[in-house]
Short mmCIF file of C-alpha atoms and ligand atoms in Angstrom, two decimals:
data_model
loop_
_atom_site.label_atom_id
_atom_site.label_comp_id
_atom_site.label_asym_id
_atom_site.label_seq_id
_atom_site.Cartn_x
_atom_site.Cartn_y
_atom_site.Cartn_z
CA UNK A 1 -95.06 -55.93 27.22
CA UNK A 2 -91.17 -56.40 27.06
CA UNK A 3 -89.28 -53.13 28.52
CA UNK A 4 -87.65 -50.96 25.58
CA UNK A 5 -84.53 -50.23 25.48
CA UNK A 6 -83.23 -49.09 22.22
CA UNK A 7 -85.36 -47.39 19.82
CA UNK A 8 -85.00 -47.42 15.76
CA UNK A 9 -85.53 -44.55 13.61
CA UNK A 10 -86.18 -44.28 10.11
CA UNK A 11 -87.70 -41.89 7.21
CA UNK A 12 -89.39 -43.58 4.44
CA UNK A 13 -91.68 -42.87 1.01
CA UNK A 14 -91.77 -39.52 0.06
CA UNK A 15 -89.14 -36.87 1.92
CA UNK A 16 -91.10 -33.55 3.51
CA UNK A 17 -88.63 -30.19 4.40
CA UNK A 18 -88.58 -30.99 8.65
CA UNK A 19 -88.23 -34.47 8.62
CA UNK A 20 -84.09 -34.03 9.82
CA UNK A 21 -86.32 -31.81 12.53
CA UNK A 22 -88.27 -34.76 13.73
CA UNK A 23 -85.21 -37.12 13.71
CA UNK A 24 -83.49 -34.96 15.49
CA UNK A 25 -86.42 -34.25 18.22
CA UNK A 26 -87.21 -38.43 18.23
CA UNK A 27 -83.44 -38.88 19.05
CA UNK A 28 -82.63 -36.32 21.40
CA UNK A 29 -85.89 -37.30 23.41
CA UNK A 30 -85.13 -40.71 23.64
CA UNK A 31 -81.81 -39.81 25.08
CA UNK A 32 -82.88 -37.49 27.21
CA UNK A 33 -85.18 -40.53 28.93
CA UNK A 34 -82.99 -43.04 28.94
CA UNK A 35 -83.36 -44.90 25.79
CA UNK A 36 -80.61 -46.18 23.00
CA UNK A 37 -81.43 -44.94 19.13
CA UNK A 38 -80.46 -46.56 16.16
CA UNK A 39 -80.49 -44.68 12.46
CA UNK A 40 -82.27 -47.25 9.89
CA UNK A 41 -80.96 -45.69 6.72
CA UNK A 42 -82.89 -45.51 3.55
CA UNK A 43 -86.92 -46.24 4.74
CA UNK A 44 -87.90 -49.87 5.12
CA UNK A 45 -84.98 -50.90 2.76
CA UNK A 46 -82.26 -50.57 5.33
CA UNK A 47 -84.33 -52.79 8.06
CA UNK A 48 -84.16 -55.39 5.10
CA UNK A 49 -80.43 -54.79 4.65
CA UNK A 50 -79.45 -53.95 8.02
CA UNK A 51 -78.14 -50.41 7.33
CA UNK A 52 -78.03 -49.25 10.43
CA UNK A 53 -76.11 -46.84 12.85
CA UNK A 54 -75.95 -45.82 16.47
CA UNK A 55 -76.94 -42.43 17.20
CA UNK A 56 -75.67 -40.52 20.16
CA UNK A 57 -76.80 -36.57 20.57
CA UNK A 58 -74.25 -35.19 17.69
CA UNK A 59 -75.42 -37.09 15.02
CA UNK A 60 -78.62 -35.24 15.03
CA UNK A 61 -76.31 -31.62 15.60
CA UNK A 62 -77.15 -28.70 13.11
CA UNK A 63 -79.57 -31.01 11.09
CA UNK A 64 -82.67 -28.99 12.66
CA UNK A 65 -82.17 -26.18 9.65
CA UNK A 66 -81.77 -28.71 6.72
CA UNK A 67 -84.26 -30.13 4.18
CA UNK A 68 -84.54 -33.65 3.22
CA UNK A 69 -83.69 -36.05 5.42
CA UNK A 70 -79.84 -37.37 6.76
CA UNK A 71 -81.86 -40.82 7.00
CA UNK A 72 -82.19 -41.27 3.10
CA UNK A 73 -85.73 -42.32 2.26
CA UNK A 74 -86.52 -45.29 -0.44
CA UNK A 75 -89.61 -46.83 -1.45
CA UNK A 76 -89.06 -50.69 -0.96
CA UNK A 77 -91.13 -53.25 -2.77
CA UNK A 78 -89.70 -56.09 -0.53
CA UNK A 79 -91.35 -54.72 2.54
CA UNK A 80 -95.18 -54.86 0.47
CA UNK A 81 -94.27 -58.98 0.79
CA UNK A 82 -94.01 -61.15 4.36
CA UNK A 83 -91.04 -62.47 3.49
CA UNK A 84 -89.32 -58.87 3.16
CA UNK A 85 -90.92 -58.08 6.60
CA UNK A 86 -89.88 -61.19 8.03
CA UNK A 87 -86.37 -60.40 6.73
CA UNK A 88 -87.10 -56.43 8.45
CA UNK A 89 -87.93 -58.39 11.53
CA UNK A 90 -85.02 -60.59 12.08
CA UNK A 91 -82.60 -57.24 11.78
CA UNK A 92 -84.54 -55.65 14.17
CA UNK A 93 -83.63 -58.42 16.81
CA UNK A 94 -80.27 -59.12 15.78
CA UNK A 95 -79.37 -55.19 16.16
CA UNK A 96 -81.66 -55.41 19.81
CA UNK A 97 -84.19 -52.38 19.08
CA UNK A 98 -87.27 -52.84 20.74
CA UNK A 99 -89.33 -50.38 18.97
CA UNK A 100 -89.46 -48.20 16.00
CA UNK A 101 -90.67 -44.07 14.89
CA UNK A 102 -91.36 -44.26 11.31
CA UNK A 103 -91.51 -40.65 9.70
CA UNK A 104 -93.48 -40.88 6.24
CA UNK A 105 -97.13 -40.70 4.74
CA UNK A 106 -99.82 -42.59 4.11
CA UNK A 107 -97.66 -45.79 2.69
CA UNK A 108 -94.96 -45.98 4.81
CA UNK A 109 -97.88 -45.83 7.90
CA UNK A 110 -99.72 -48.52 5.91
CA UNK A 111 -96.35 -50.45 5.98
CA UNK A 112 -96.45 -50.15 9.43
CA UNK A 113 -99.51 -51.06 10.58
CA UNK A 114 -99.10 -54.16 8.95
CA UNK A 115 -95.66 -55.19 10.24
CA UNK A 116 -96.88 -54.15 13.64
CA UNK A 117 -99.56 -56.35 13.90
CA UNK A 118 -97.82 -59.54 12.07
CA UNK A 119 -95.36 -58.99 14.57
CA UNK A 120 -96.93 -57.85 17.51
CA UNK A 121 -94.36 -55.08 17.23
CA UNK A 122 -94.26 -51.60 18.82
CA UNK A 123 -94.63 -48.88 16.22
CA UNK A 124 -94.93 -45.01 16.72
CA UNK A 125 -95.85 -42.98 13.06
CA UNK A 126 -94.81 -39.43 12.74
CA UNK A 127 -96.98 -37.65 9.79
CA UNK A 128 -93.80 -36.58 7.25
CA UNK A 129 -95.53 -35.51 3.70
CA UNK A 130 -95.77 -31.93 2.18
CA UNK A 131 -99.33 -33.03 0.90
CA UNK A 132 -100.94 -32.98 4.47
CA UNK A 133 -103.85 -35.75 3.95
CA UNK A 134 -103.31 -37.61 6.83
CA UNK A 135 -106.59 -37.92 8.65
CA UNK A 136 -106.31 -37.25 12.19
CA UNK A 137 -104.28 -34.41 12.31
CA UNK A 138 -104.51 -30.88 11.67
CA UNK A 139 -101.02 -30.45 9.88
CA UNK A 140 -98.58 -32.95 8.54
CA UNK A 141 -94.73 -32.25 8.78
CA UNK A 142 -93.42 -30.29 5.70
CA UNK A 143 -96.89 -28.68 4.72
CA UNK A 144 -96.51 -25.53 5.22
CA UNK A 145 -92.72 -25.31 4.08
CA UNK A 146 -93.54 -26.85 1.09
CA UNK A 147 -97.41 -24.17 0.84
CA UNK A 148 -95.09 -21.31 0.98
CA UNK A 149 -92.34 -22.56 -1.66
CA UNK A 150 -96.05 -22.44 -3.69
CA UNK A 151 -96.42 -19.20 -2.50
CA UNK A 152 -92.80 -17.56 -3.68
CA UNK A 153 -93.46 -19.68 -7.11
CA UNK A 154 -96.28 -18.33 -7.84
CA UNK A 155 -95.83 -14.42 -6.55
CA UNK A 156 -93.29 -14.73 -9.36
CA UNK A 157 -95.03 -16.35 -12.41
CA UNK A 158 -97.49 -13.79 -11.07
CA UNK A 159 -95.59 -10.87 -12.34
CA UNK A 160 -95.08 -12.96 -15.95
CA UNK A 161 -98.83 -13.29 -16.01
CA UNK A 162 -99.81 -10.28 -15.64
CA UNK A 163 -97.23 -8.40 -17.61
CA UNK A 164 -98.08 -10.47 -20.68
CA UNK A 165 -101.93 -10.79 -19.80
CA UNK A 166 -102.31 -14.69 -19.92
CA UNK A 167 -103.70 -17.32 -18.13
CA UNK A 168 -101.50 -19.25 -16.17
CA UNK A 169 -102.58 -23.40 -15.37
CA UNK A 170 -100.10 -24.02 -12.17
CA UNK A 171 -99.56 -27.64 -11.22
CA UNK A 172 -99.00 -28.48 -7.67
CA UNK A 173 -98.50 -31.69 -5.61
CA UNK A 174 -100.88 -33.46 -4.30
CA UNK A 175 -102.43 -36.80 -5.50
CA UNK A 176 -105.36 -37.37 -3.94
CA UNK A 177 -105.76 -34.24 -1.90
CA UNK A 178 -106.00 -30.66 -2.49
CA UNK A 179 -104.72 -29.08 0.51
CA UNK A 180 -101.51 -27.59 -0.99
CA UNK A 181 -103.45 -26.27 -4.21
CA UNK A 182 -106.32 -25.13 -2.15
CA UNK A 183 -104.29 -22.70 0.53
CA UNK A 184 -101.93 -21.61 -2.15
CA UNK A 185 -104.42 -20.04 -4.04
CA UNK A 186 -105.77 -18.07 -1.18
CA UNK A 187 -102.08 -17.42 -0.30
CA UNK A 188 -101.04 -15.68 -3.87
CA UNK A 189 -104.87 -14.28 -4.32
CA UNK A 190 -105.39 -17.03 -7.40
CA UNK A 191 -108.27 -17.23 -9.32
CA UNK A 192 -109.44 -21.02 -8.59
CA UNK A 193 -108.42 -24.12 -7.47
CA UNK A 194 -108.41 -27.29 -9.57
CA UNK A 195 -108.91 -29.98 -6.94
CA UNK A 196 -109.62 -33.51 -6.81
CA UNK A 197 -111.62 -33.57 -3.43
CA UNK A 198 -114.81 -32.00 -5.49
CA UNK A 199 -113.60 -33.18 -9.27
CA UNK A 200 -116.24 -35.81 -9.46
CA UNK A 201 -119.03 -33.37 -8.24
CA UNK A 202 -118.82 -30.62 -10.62
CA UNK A 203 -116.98 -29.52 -13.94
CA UNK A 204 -114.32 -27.49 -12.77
CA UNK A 205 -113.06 -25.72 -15.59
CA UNK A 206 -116.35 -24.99 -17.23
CA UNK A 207 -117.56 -23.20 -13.90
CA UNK A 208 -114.88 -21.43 -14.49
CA UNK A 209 -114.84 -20.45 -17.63
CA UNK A 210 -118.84 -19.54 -17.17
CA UNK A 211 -117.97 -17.20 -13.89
CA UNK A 212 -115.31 -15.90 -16.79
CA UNK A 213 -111.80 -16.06 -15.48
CA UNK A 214 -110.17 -12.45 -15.85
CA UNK A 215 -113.38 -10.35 -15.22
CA UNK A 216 -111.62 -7.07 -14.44
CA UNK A 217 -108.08 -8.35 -14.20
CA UNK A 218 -105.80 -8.91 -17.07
CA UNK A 219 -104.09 -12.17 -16.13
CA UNK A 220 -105.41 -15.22 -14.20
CA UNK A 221 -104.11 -18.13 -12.57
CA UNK A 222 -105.40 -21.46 -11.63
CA UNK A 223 -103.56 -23.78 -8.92
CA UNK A 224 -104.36 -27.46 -10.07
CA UNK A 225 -103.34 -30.80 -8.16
CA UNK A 226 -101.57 -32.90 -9.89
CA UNK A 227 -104.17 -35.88 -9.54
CA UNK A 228 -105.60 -37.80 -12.03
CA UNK A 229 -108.96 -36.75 -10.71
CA UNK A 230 -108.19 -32.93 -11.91
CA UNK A 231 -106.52 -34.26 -15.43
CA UNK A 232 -103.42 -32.05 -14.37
CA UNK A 233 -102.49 -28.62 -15.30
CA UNK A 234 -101.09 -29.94 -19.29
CA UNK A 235 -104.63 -31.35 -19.64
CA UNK A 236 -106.64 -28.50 -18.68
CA UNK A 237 -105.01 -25.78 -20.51
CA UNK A 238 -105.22 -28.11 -23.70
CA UNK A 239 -108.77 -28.04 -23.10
CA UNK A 240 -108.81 -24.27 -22.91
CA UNK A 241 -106.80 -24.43 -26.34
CA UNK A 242 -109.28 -26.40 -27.86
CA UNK A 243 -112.84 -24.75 -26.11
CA UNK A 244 -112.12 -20.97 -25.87
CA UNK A 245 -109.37 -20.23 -28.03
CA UNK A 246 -108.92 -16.50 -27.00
CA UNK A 247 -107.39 -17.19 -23.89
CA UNK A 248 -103.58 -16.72 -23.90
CA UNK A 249 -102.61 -19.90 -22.09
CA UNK A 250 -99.74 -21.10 -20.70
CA UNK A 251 -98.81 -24.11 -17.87
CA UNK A 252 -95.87 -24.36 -15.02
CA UNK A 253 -95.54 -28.07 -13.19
CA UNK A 254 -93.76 -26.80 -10.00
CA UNK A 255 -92.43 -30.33 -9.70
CA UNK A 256 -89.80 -31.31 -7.15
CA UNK A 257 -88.82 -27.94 -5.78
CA UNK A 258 -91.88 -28.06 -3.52
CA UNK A 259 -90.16 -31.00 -1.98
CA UNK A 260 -87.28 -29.17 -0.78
CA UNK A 261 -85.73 -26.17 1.25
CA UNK A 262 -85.56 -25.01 4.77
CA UNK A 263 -88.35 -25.91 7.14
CA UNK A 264 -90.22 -23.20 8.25
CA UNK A 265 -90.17 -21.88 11.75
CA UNK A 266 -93.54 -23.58 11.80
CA UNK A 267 -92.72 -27.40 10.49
CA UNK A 268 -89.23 -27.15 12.45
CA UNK A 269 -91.86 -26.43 15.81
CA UNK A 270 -94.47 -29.34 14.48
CA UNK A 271 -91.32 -31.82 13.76
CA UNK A 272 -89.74 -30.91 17.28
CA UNK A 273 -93.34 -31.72 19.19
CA UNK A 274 -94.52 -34.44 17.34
CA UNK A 275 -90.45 -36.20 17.90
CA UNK A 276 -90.68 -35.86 21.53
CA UNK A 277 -94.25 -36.49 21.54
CA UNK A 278 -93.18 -39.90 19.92
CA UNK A 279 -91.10 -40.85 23.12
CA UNK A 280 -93.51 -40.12 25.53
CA UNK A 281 -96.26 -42.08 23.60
CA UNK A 282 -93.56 -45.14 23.60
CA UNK A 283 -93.40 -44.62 27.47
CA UNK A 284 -96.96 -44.57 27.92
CA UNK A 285 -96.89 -47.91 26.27
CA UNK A 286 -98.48 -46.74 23.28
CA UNK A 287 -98.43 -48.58 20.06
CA UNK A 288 -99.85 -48.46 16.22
CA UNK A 289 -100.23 -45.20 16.41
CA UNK A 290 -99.78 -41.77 14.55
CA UNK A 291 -98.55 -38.70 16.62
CA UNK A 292 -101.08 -35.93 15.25
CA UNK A 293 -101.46 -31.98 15.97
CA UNK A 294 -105.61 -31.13 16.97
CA UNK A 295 -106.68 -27.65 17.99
CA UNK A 296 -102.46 -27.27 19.08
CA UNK A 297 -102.64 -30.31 21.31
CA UNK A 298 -100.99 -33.87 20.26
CA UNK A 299 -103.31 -36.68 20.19
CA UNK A 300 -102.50 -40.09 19.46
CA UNK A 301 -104.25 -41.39 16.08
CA UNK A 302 -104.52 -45.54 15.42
CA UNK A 303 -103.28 -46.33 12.53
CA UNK A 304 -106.25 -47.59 11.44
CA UNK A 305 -108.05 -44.63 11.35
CA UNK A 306 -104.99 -42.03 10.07
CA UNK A 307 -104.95 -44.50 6.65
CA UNK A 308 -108.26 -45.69 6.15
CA UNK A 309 -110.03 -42.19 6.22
CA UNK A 310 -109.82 -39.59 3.90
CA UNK A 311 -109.02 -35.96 5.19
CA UNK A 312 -111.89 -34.03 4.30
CA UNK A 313 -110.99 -30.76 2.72
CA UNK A 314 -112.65 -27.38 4.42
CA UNK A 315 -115.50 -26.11 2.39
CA UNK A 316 -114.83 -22.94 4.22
CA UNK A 317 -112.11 -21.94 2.22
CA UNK A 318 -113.65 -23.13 -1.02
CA UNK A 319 -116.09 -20.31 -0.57
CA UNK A 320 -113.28 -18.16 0.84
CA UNK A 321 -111.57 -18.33 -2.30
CA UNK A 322 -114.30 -17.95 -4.64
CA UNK A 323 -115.56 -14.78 -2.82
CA UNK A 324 -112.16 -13.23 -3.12
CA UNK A 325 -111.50 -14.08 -6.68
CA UNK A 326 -113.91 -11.57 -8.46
P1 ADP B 1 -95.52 -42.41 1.42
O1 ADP B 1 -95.16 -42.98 2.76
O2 ADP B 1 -94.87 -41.08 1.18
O3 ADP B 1 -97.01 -42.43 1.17
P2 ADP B 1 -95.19 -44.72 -0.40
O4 ADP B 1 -96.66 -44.85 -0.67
O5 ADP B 1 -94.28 -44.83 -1.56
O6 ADP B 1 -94.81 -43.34 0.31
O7 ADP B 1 -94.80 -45.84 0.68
C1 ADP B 1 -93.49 -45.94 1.17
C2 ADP B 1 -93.12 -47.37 1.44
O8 ADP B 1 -93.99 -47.92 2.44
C3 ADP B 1 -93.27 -48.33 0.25
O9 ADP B 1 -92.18 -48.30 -0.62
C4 ADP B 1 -93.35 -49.68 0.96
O10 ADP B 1 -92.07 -50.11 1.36
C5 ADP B 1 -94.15 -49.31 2.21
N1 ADP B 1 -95.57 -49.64 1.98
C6 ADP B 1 -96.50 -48.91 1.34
N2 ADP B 1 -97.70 -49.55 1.30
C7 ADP B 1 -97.50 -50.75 1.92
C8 ADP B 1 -98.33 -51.89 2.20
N3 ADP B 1 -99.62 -51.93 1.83
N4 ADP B 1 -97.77 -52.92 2.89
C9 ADP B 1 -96.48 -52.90 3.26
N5 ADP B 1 -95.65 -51.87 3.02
C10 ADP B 1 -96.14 -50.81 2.37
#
């Protein structure tokens, strides 16, 4: 394998609070060994354009604290064809860097995988997405910042609900996983989570409805992940409308805040393991694969198996949650 010498960082698909954290960690690692790093602004994008800067230890100064990402993040059609990846390729050996950290989810590891092997490239993943579905690893970098702006959102709509005695359909992110919807509801003591890990098993709402949703309480409210699976929070509560028209029903999408904000203490610790973890895995001559948290030790996840599996949800706190809600 040909020695590395400069290593190329970049953030792409959707942004996660503590990705600045894990740029920061990758760079300051790779410095600390020896290595050159190169900022590849705005996801797979900049490789195709060349946007690209060297970074030396202050560029990543007093980023640790801040959401988003310094790096800009895109989503970049080009890179889904070969000849955008053959264009990605030629800028990464005109600008000499030898090996890349790509912070993002499921498609921007997907991306990866692919340009690593039709390359023969070395490629490290960090796991950046507040939805934490990648399989492999316990925790994925912005989860929990992003579980307790869920938790603050819905402590306040909380005090709404109950004052007014309605039942409150909360939409959360989370595509094709339930993670976020799941552990905020046991976080703000919710009455159920709408989730698309066991949508196709069993009629959510009408469970509900059956167990009746207020029981002794005078205001309820339901966490629901935005997935098609679920039918989203708008969909539900029109069903509600329509089926049991005594309910006082009303919805909040939480949106794009949930994207944002400080990383906690506990993503900013995550982002500053998994960066250096990153560096050593490069030095170990490890490639095409995802940097990953198990039982508080890093492990090293293919690529293959961190995309192509599906994260199964704990059942645990299914039943957790439904005990506590009565
Ligand atoms: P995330 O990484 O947050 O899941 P996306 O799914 O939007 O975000 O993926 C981010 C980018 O990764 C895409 O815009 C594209 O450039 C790249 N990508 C995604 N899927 C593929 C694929 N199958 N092949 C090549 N590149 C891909």
């Amino acid at each position: 394998m040909a020695t590395i010498k400069c290593i190329g960082i970049l953030t792409s698909g959707g942004d996660a609070p503590g990705m600045n954290a894990a740029i920061r960690a990758v760079t300051r690692s790779a410095i600390f060994n020896g290595f050159e790093v190169k900022g590849i602004y705005r996801g797979y994008r900049g490789l195709i354009t060349g946007e690209i800067k060297q970074f030396k230890t202050e560029n990543v100064s007093n980023i640790i604290q801040q959401g988003g990402t310094i790096l800009k993040t895109a989503r970049c059609q080009e890179f889904q064809t070969e000849e955008g990846r053959k264009q990605a390729y030629e800028t990464l050996k005109r600008e000499g860097i030898d090996a890349l950290v790509v912070i993002g989810g499921d498609g921007s590891l997907t991306g990866a995988r692919t340009f690593a092997q039709e390359f023969d490239y070395p490629i490290i993943g960090l796991p950046g997405t507040i939805d934490n579905d990648l399989y492999g690893t316990d925790l994925t970098i912005g989860y929990d910042t992003a579980l307790n702006t869920i938790m603050d959102a819905v402590d306040k709509i909380r005090d709404t609900a109950s004052s007014h005695e309605r039942l409150f359909f909360i939409e959360v992110m989370g595509r094709d996983a339930g993670f976020l919807a799941l552990n905020g509801a046991i976080a703000t003591g919710c009455e159920a989570a709408i989730i698309p890990e066991i949508s196709t098993e069993i009629d959510q709402l009408e469970e509900l409805v059956e167990n009746g949703f207020r029981k002794s309480k005078n205001s309820s409210i339901v966490l629901v992940a935005e997935s098609p699976t679920t039918g989203g929070a708008m969909q539900l509560a029109e069903r509600v409308k329509n089926e049991y028209p005594q309910y006082d029903v009303r919805v909040t999408i939480l949106g794009h805040i949930q994207r944002g904000g400080s990383p906690s203490a506990q993503d900013r610790i995550l982002a500053s393991r998994m960066g250096a973890a990153a560096i050593d895995a490069l030095i170990e001559g490890q490639r095409n694969v995802m940097i990953g948290v198990r039982n508080d030790e890093i492990v090293y996840v293919p690529f293959s198996k961190a995309i192509k599996y599906d994260k199964p949800i704990n059942r645990e706190l299914l039943n957790t949650l439904r005990r506590l809600s009565i």
